[in-house]
mmCIF file of C-alpha atoms in Angstrom:
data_model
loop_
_atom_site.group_PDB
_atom_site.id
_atom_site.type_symbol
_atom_site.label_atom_id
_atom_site.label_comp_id
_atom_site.label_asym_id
_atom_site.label_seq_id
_atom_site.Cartn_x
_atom_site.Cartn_y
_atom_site.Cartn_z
ATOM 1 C CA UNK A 9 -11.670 -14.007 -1.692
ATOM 2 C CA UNK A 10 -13.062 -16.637 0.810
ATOM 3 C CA UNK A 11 -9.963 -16.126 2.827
ATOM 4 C CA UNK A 12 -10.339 -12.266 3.004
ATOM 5 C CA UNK A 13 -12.661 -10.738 5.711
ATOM 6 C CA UNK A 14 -14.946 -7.842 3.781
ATOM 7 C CA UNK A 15 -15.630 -4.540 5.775
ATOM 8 C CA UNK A 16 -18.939 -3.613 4.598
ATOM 9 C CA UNK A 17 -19.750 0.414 4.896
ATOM 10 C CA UNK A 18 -22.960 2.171 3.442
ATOM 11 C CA UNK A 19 -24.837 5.495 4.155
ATOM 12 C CA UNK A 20 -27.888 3.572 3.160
ATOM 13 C CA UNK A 21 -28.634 0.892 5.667
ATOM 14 C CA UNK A 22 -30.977 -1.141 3.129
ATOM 15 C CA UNK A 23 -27.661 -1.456 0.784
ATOM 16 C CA UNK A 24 -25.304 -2.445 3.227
ATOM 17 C CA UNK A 25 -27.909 -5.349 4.487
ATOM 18 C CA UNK A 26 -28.158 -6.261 0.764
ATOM 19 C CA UNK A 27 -24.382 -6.242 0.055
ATOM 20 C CA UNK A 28 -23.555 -8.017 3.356
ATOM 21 C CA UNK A 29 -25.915 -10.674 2.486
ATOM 22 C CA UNK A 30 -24.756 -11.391 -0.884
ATOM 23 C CA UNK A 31 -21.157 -11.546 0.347
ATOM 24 C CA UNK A 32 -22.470 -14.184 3.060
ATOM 25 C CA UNK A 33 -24.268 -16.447 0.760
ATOM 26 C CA UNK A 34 -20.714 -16.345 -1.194
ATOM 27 C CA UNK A 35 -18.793 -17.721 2.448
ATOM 28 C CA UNK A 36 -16.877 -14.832 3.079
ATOM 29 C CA UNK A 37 -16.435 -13.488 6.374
ATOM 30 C CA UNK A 38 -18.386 -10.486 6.291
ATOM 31 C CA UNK A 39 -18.324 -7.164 8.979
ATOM 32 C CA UNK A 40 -20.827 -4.488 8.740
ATOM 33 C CA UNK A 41 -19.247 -0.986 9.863
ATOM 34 C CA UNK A 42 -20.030 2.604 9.834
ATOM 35 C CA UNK A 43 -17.218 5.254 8.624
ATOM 36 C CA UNK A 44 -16.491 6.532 12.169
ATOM 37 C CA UNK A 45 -15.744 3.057 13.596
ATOM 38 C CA UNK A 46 -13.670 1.953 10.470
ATOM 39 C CA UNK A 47 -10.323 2.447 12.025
ATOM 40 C CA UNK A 48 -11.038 0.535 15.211
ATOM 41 C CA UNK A 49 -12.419 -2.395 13.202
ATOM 42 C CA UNK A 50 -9.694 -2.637 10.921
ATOM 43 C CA UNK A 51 -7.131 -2.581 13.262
ATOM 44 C CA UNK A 52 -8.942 -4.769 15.615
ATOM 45 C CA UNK A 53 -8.667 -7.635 12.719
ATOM 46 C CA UNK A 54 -5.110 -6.755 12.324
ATOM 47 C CA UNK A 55 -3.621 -6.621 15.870
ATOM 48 C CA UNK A 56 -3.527 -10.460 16.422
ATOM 49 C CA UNK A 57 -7.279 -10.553 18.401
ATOM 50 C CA UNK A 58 -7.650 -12.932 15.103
ATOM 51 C CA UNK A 59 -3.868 -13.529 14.062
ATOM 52 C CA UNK A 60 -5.668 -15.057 10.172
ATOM 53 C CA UNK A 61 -6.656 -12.124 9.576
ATOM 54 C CA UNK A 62 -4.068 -8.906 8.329
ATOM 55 C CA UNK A 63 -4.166 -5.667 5.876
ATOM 56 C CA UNK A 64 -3.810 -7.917 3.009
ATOM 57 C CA UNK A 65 -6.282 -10.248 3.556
ATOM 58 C CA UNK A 66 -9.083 -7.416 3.936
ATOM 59 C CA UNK A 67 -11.692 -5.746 1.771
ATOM 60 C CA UNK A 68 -13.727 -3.035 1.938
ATOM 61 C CA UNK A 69 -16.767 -2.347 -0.075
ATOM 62 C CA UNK A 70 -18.101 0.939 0.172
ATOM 63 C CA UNK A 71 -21.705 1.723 -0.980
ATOM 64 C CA UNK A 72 -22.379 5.523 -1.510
ATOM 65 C CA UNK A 73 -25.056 7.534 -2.833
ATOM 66 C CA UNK A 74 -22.276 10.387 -4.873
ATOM 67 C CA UNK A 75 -18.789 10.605 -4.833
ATOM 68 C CA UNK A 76 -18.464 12.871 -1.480
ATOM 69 C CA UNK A 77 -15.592 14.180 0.640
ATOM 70 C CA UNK A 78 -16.473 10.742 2.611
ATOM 71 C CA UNK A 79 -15.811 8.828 0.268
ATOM 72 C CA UNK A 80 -12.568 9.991 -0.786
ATOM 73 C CA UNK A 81 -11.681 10.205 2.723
ATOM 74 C CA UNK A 82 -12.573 6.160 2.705
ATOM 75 C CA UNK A 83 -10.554 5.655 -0.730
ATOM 76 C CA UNK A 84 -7.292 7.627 0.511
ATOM 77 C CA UNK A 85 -7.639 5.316 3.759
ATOM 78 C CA UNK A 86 -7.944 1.869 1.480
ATOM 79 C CA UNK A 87 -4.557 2.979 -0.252
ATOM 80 C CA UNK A 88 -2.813 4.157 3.205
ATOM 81 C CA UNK A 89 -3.610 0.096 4.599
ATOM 82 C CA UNK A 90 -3.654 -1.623 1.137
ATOM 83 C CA UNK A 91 -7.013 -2.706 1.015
ATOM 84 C CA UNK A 92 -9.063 -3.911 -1.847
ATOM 85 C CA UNK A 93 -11.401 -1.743 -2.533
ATOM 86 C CA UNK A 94 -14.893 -1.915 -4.605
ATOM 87 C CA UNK A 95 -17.195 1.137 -4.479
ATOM 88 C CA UNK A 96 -20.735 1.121 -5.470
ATOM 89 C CA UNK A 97 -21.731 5.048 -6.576
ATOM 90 C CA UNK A 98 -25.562 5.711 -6.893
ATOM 91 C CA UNK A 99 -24.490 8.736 -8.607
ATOM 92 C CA UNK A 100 -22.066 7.508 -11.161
ATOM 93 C CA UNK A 101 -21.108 10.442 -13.805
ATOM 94 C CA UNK A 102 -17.667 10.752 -15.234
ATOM 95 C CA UNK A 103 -17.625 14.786 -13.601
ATOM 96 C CA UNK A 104 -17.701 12.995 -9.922
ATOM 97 C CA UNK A 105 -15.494 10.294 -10.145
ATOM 98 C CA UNK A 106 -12.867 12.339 -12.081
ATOM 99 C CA UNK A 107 -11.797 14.007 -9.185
ATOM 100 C CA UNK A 108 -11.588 10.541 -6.539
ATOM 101 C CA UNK A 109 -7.682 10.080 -5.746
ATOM 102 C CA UNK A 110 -5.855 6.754 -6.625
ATOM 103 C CA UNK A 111 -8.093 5.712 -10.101
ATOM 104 C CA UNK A 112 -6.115 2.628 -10.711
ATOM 105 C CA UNK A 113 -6.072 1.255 -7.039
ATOM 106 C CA UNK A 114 -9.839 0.093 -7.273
ATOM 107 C CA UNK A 115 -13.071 -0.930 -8.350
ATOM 108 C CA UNK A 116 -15.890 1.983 -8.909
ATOM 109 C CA UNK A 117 -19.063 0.738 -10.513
ATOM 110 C CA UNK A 118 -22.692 2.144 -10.405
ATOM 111 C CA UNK A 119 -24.945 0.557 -7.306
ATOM 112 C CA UNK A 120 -27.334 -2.408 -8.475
ATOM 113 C CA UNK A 121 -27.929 -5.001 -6.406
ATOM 114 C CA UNK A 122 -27.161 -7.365 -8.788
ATOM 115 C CA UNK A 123 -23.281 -7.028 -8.768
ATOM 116 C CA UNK A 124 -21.182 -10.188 -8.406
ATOM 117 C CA UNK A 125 -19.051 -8.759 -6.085
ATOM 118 C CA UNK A 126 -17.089 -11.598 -6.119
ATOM 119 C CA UNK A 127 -15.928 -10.944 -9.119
ATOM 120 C CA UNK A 128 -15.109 -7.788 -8.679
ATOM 121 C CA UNK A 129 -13.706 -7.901 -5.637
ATOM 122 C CA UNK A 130 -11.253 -10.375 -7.225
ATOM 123 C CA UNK A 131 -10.021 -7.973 -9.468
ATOM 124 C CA UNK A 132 -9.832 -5.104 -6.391
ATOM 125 C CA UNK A 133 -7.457 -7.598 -4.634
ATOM 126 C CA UNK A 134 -5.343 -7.714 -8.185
ATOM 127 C CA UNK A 135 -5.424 -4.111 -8.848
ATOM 128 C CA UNK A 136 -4.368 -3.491 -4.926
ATOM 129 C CA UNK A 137 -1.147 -6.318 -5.706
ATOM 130 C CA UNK A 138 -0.232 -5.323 -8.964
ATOM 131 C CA UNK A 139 0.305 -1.475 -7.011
ATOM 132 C CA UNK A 140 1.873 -2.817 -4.334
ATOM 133 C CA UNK A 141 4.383 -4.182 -6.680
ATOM 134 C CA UNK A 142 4.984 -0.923 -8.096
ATOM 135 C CA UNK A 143 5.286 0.642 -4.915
ATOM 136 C CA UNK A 144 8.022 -1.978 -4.355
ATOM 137 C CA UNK A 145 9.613 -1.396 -7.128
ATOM 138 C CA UNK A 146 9.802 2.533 -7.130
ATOM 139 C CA UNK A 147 11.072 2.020 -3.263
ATOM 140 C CA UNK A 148 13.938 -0.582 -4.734
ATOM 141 C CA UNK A 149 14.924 2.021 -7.477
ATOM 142 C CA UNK A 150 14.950 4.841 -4.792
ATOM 143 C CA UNK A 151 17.024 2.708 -2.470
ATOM 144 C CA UNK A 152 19.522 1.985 -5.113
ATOM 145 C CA UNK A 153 19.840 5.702 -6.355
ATOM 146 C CA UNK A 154 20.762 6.319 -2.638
ATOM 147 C CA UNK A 155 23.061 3.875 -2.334
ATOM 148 C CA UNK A 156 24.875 5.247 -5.645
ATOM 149 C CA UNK A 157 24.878 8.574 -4.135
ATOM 150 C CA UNK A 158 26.517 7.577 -1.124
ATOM 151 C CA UNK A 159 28.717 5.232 -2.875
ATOM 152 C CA UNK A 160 30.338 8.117 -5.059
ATOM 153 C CA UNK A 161 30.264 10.310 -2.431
ATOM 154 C CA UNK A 162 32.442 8.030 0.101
ATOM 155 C CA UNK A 163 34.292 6.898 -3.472
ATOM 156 C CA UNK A 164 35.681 10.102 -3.651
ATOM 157 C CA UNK A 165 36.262 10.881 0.159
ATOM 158 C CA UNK A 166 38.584 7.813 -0.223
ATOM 159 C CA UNK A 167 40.465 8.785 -3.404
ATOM 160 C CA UNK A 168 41.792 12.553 -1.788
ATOM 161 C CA UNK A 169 42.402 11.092 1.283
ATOM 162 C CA UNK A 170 44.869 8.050 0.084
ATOM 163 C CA UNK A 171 45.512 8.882 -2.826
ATOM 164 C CA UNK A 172 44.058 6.199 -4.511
ATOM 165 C CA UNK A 173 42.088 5.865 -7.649
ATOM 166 C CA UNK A 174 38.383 5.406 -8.217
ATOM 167 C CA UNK A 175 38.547 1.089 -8.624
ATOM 168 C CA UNK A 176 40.821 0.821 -5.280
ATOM 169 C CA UNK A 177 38.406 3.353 -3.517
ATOM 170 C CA UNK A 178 35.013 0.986 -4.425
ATOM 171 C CA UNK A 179 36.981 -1.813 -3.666
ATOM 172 C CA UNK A 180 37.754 -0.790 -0.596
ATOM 173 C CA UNK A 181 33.911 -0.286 0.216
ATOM 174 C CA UNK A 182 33.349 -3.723 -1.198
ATOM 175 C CA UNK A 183 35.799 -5.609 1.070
ATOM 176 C CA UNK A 184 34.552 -3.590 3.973
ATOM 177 C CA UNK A 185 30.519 -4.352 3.082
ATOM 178 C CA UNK A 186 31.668 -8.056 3.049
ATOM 179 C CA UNK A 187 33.411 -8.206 6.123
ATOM 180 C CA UNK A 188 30.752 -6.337 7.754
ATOM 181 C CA UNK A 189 28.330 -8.518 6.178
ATOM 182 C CA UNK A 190 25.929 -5.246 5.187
ATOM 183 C CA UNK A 191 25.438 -3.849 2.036
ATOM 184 C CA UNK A 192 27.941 -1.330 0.031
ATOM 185 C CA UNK A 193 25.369 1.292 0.378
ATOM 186 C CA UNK A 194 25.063 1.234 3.695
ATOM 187 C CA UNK A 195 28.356 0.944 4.487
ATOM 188 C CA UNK A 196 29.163 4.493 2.148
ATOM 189 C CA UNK A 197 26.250 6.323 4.003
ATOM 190 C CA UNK A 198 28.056 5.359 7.666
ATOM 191 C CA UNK A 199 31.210 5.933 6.266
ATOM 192 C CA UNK A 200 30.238 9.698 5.022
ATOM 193 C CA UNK A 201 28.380 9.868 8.053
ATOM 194 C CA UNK A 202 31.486 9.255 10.547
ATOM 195 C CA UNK A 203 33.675 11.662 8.032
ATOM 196 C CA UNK A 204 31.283 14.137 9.260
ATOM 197 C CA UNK A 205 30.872 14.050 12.515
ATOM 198 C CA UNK A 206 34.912 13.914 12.585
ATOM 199 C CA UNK A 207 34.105 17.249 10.758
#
């Protein structure tokens, strides 16, 4: 995590001096924010003021006394930029956090000061790749159901207008995605989309 830059934010001052000291003595870069500046600071770091520094390579660790609209506010936020994310709760009962959005997208322990947050934040950044994979993964599977629905619908477009069967048809829209150098999919959609306009 040395090469990550960790946005401290508290609503007790004493706990965000202890956190962001801890965090220094372990050599990461450390920041020390309030909730209304959080946006700014974040994309400050990530507009190329410091070009080493981007979404990915950033942390927060939020300190809060309960589990408070604030704080889910700050959690949905860590998801939107795909931040790591450790939360320290003074008030840690199963009734509060059951209602935070995105469980498996971060770290949520009770506040001590003796935390490695190190540690933890280690397993923040894993949690926030292994979803990002996921989200990858469900984007790839919705990309390729599109393409299959455009691909069947220009498949049979093709087949009533030439008179040709169903293999000729998608081989058409093969030779025409390779000669065009874009993929099948894409070149369905467009084709659909010109029939179309023709009307």
């Amino acid at each position: 995590m040395k090469d990550h830059t960790v946005f401290v934010l508290s609503d007790n001052l004493e706990h965000q001096t202890r956190i962001c000291e801890q965090l220094a003595t372990q050599q990461m870069k450390v920041v020390r924010c309030q909730l209304a500046h959080i946006d700014a600071m974040l994309n400050e770091a990530d507009s190329g003021i410091e070009p080493e520094l981007n979404f990915n390579r950033q942390a927060l660790v939020v300190s809060w006394a309960a589990p408070t609209t604030e704080l889910k506010c700050l959690i949905e936020y860590a998801a939107a930029k795909k931040c790591a994310l450790v939360i320290l709760v003074e008030t840690l009962q199963v009734d509060n956090i059951a209602h935070l959005p995105f469980a498996n997208q971060y770290v949520i322990l009770p506040y001590r000061s003796d935390h490695d947050l190190s540690m933890w934040l280690q397993h923040a950044a894993r949690l926030r790749e292994n979803m990002d994979k996921v989200e990858q993964e469900i984007a790839s599977l919705h990309q390729k159901l599109d393409d299959r629905k455009w691909i069947e619908k220009a498949k049979g477009t093709l087949m009533k207008m030439h008179r040709i069967d169903e293999e000729e048809a998608y081989k058409a829209l093969r030779t025409s995605a390779m000669k065009s150098s874009q993929p099948i999919g894409l070149v369905a959609k467009n084709l659909m989309l010109t029939f179309d306009a023709i009307g």
